[in-house]
Amino acid sequence: ILRMLEVTGCDVLVLPASTDAETIRTLSPNGLLLSNGPGDPEPVDFAVRTIRSLLGELPMFGICLGHQIIGQAVGGYTSKLKFGHHGINQPVKNLETGRVEITSQNHGFVVVPDSLEGKAQKTFTNLNDATSEGIKLPAAMSVQYHPEAAPGPRDTEYLFGEFVSMIRKNRREAT
């Protein structure tokens, strides 16, 4: 993730997951990326509260656990999959373009799509089990899979460019 952000021209500052909203505001970042992480998203309610208070203030991009945190921050909820998504060949449909992308995934929880009805736009769906793979808000986007993954196809690397475009647009609107 760090390499992909640097390739797109970002200066990166890494913060612990426990960083509160006021500290982030003090740092005045141009954007915020919520990375992947281990296990059940329920215990990270502190991160959900932080992201909820920052939504709309700066562009955000969530990956895997970051996707689940953004989903919860807008009022959705997560559930445990009977069988998790693991591997480098998970087919995901981009609902904006109709294109099928091959993704790398490693998670056992999912944002329940019905819990986001009217709160976020569904952008990607898993073609194996129809679970939610991505959402978009006016100043945030997130995906359940790993667009930075190096093994196999690199179908989804373009998402980092979209995130940087969101940051640039937000900076222009702020000036």
mmCIF file of C-alpha atoms in Angstrom:
data_model
loop_
_atom_site.group_PDB
_atom_site.id
_atom_site.type_symbol
_atom_site.label_atom_id
_atom_site.label_comp_id
_atom_site.label_asym_id
_atom_site.label_seq_id
_atom_site.Cartn_x
_atom_site.Cartn_y
_atom_site.Cartn_z
ATOM 1 C CA ILE A 1 0.000 0.000 0.000
ATOM 2 C CA LEU A 2 2.801 2.397 0.883
ATOM 3 C CA ARG A 3 4.597 1.620 -2.383
ATOM 4 C CA MET A 4 1.446 2.182 -4.422
ATOM 5 C CA LEU A 5 0.776 5.532 -2.743
ATOM 6 C CA GLU A 6 4.352 6.664 -3.324
ATOM 7 C CA VAL A 7 4.150 5.627 -6.993
ATOM 8 C CA THR A 8 1.121 7.911 -7.405
ATOM 9 C CA GLY A 9 3.077 10.844 -5.918
ATOM 10 C CA CYS A 10 1.910 10.810 -2.301
ATOM 11 C CA ASP A 11 4.034 11.715 0.694
ATOM 12 C CA VAL A 12 3.010 9.106 3.253
ATOM 13 C CA LEU A 13 2.739 9.388 7.025
ATOM 14 C CA VAL A 14 1.881 6.157 8.843
ATOM 15 C CA LEU A 15 -0.238 6.470 11.984
ATOM 16 C CA PRO A 16 -1.368 3.823 14.476
ATOM 17 C CA ALA A 17 -4.967 2.626 14.219
ATOM 18 C CA SER A 18 -5.684 4.201 17.598
ATOM 19 C CA THR A 19 -4.967 7.757 16.376
ATOM 20 C CA ASP A 20 -7.900 9.987 17.298
ATOM 21 C CA ALA A 21 -9.719 12.433 15.029
ATOM 22 C CA GLU A 22 -8.259 15.561 16.674
ATOM 23 C CA THR A 23 -4.694 14.354 16.139
ATOM 24 C CA ILE A 24 -5.473 13.618 12.497
ATOM 25 C CA ARG A 25 -7.055 17.062 12.072
ATOM 26 C CA THR A 26 -3.963 18.683 13.636
ATOM 27 C CA LEU A 27 -1.749 16.905 11.087
ATOM 28 C CA SER A 28 -3.920 18.316 8.234
ATOM 29 C CA PRO A 29 -3.483 15.416 5.818
ATOM 30 C CA ASN A 30 -4.763 15.719 2.268
ATOM 31 C CA GLY A 31 -6.296 12.252 2.481
ATOM 32 C CA LEU A 32 -6.645 9.279 4.777
ATOM 33 C CA LEU A 33 -6.135 5.639 3.818
ATOM 34 C CA LEU A 34 -7.479 2.975 6.169
ATOM 35 C CA SER A 35 -5.469 -0.160 5.558
ATOM 36 C CA ASN A 36 -6.175 -3.826 5.984
ATOM 37 C CA GLY A 37 -5.842 -5.564 9.330
ATOM 38 C CA PRO A 38 -6.497 -8.843 11.075
ATOM 39 C CA GLY A 39 -9.751 -10.440 12.028
ATOM 40 C CA ASP A 40 -13.080 -9.234 13.344
ATOM 41 C CA PRO A 41 -13.864 -5.534 12.782
ATOM 42 C CA GLU A 42 -16.143 -5.294 15.849
ATOM 43 C CA PRO A 43 -13.334 -4.655 18.407
ATOM 44 C CA VAL A 44 -12.095 -1.593 16.495
ATOM 45 C CA ASP A 45 -15.062 0.567 17.485
ATOM 46 C CA PHE A 46 -12.559 3.317 18.419
ATOM 47 C CA ALA A 47 -11.541 3.538 14.745
ATOM 48 C CA VAL A 48 -15.183 3.555 13.627
ATOM 49 C CA ARG A 49 -15.872 6.556 15.904
ATOM 50 C CA THR A 50 -12.792 8.377 14.578
ATOM 51 C CA ILE A 51 -13.727 7.797 10.948
ATOM 52 C CA ARG A 52 -17.369 8.714 11.566
ATOM 53 C CA SER A 53 -16.247 12.103 12.897
ATOM 54 C CA LEU A 54 -13.871 12.682 9.955
ATOM 55 C CA LEU A 55 -16.164 11.592 7.103
ATOM 56 C CA GLY A 56 -16.691 14.443 4.690
ATOM 57 C CA GLU A 57 -13.707 16.426 5.993
ATOM 58 C CA LEU A 58 -11.065 14.777 3.797
ATOM 59 C CA PRO A 59 -10.928 12.089 1.113
ATOM 60 C CA MET A 60 -10.723 8.533 2.442
ATOM 61 C CA PHE A 61 -9.856 5.183 0.930
ATOM 62 C CA GLY A 62 -10.478 1.966 2.870
ATOM 63 C CA ILE A 63 -8.963 -1.403 2.053
ATOM 64 C CA CYS A 64 -10.253 -4.669 3.595
ATOM 65 C CA LEU A 65 -10.609 -3.879 7.320
ATOM 66 C CA GLY A 66 -10.568 -0.202 6.307
ATOM 67 C CA HIS A 67 -13.586 -0.929 4.073
ATOM 68 C CA GLN A 68 -15.385 -2.528 7.006
ATOM 69 C CA ILE A 69 -14.592 0.445 9.258
ATOM 70 C CA ILE A 70 -15.960 2.926 6.698
ATOM 71 C CA GLY A 71 -19.031 0.727 6.254
ATOM 72 C CA GLN A 72 -19.669 0.759 10.003
ATOM 73 C CA ALA A 73 -18.907 4.493 10.260
ATOM 74 C CA VAL A 74 -21.778 5.296 7.872
ATOM 75 C CA GLY A 75 -24.182 3.109 9.848
ATOM 76 C CA GLY A 76 -23.737 -0.287 8.246
ATOM 77 C CA TYR A 77 -22.760 -3.479 9.978
ATOM 78 C CA THR A 78 -20.545 -6.474 9.312
ATOM 79 C CA SER A 79 -21.017 -10.206 9.620
ATOM 80 C CA LYS A 80 -18.794 -13.255 9.573
ATOM 81 C CA LEU A 81 -18.688 -15.196 6.317
ATOM 82 C CA LYS A 82 -19.370 -18.930 6.539
ATOM 83 C CA PHE A 83 -16.322 -19.371 4.320
ATOM 84 C CA GLY A 84 -13.932 -16.453 4.062
ATOM 85 C CA HIS A 85 -12.462 -15.105 0.853
ATOM 86 C CA HIS A 86 -8.852 -16.210 0.553
ATOM 87 C CA GLY A 87 -6.698 -16.301 -2.551
ATOM 88 C CA ILE A 88 -5.413 -14.382 -5.532
ATOM 89 C CA ASN A 89 -8.158 -15.225 -8.007
ATOM 90 C CA GLN A 90 -11.400 -13.812 -6.606
ATOM 91 C CA PRO A 91 -13.654 -12.420 -9.392
ATOM 92 C CA VAL A 92 -15.228 -9.073 -8.562
ATOM 93 C CA LYS A 93 -17.561 -7.065 -10.785
ATOM 94 C CA ASN A 94 -17.080 -3.304 -10.978
ATOM 95 C CA LEU A 95 -20.688 -2.087 -10.965
ATOM 96 C CA GLU A 96 -19.752 1.290 -12.485
ATOM 97 C CA THR A 97 -17.989 -0.129 -15.555
ATOM 98 C CA GLY A 98 -19.391 -3.680 -15.779
ATOM 99 C CA ARG A 99 -15.820 -4.962 -15.930
ATOM 100 C CA VAL A 100 -14.851 -8.147 -14.067
ATOM 101 C CA GLU A 101 -11.592 -7.787 -12.157
ATOM 102 C CA ILE A 102 -9.520 -10.562 -10.626
ATOM 103 C CA THR A 103 -8.619 -9.659 -7.050
ATOM 104 C CA SER A 104 -6.547 -10.865 -4.131
ATOM 105 C CA GLN A 105 -8.463 -11.357 -0.886
ATOM 106 C CA ASN A 106 -7.878 -12.529 2.659
ATOM 107 C CA HIS A 107 -10.809 -11.850 4.986
ATOM 108 C CA GLY A 108 -13.512 -13.600 6.968
ATOM 109 C CA PHE A 109 -15.954 -10.710 7.467
ATOM 110 C CA VAL A 110 -18.073 -8.657 5.098
ATOM 111 C CA VAL A 111 -20.070 -5.429 5.154
ATOM 112 C CA VAL A 112 -23.736 -6.434 4.862
ATOM 113 C CA PRO A 113 -25.013 -4.616 1.729
ATOM 114 C CA ASP A 114 -28.582 -4.146 2.996
ATOM 115 C CA SER A 115 -27.221 -2.293 6.047
ATOM 116 C CA LEU A 116 -25.834 0.390 3.702
ATOM 117 C CA GLU A 117 -29.059 0.970 1.760
ATOM 118 C CA GLY A 118 -29.399 4.712 1.211
ATOM 119 C CA LYS A 119 -26.096 5.391 3.017
ATOM 120 C CA ALA A 120 -23.475 4.456 0.408
ATOM 121 C CA GLN A 121 -23.294 3.486 -3.252
ATOM 122 C CA LYS A 122 -22.382 -0.165 -3.825
ATOM 123 C CA THR A 123 -19.510 -0.239 -6.340
ATOM 124 C CA PHE A 124 -18.216 -3.825 -6.456
ATOM 125 C CA THR A 125 -19.726 -7.265 -5.910
ATOM 126 C CA ASN A 126 -18.129 -10.683 -5.495
ATOM 127 C CA LEU A 127 -19.162 -12.956 -8.366
ATOM 128 C CA ASN A 128 -18.741 -16.138 -6.316
ATOM 129 C CA ASP A 129 -21.191 -15.292 -3.523
ATOM 130 C CA ALA A 130 -22.662 -11.820 -4.348
ATOM 131 C CA THR A 131 -21.207 -10.223 -1.220
ATOM 132 C CA SER A 132 -20.289 -6.548 -1.079
ATOM 133 C CA GLU A 133 -16.780 -5.771 -2.297
ATOM 134 C CA GLY A 134 -16.830 -1.968 -2.371
ATOM 135 C CA ILE A 135 -18.701 1.237 -1.611
ATOM 136 C CA LYS A 136 -18.455 4.897 -2.500
ATOM 137 C CA LEU A 137 -19.498 8.065 -0.685
ATOM 138 C CA PRO A 138 -19.074 11.674 -1.857
ATOM 139 C CA ALA A 139 -15.538 11.887 -0.396
ATOM 140 C CA ALA A 140 -14.719 8.266 0.419
ATOM 141 C CA MET A 141 -14.299 4.951 -1.321
ATOM 142 C CA SER A 142 -13.478 1.498 -0.069
ATOM 143 C CA VAL A 143 -12.939 -2.043 -1.273
ATOM 144 C CA GLN A 144 -12.988 -5.353 0.563
ATOM 145 C CA TYR A 145 -10.151 -6.813 -1.494
ATOM 146 C CA HIS A 146 -6.456 -5.873 -1.830
ATOM 147 C CA PRO A 147 -5.810 -3.602 -4.837
ATOM 148 C CA GLU A 148 -2.149 -3.380 -3.836
ATOM 149 C CA ALA A 149 -1.567 -7.133 -4.032
ATOM 150 C CA ALA A 150 1.469 -8.100 -6.099
ATOM 151 C CA PRO A 151 0.830 -11.773 -6.950
ATOM 152 C CA GLY A 152 -1.173 -12.407 -10.078
ATOM 153 C CA PRO A 153 -3.269 -9.820 -11.941
ATOM 154 C CA ARG A 154 -3.000 -6.120 -11.266
ATOM 155 C CA ASP A 155 -6.514 -5.317 -12.439
ATOM 156 C CA THR A 156 -7.310 -2.942 -9.599
ATOM 157 C CA GLU A 157 -4.197 -0.793 -9.158
ATOM 158 C CA TYR A 158 -6.070 2.090 -10.822
ATOM 159 C CA LEU A 159 -7.937 2.650 -7.520
ATOM 160 C CA PHE A 160 -4.882 4.405 -6.065
ATOM 161 C CA GLY A 161 -4.989 6.908 -8.933
ATOM 162 C CA GLU A 162 -8.714 7.488 -8.280
ATOM 163 C CA PHE A 163 -7.929 8.177 -4.603
ATOM 164 C CA VAL A 164 -5.217 10.708 -5.511
ATOM 165 C CA SER A 165 -7.648 12.383 -7.952
ATOM 166 C CA MET A 166 -10.177 12.644 -5.115
ATOM 167 C CA ILE A 167 -7.510 14.315 -2.947
ATOM 168 C CA ARG A 168 -6.575 16.792 -5.688
ATOM 169 C CA LYS A 169 -10.213 17.687 -6.320
ATOM 170 C CA ASN A 170 -10.807 18.222 -2.609
ATOM 171 C CA ARG A 171 -7.752 20.504 -2.355
ATOM 172 C CA ARG A 172 -8.952 22.608 -5.298
ATOM 173 C CA GLU A 173 -12.421 22.959 -3.749
ATOM 174 C CA ALA A 174 -10.908 23.995 -0.410
ATOM 175 C CA THR A 175 -8.914 26.875 -1.927
#
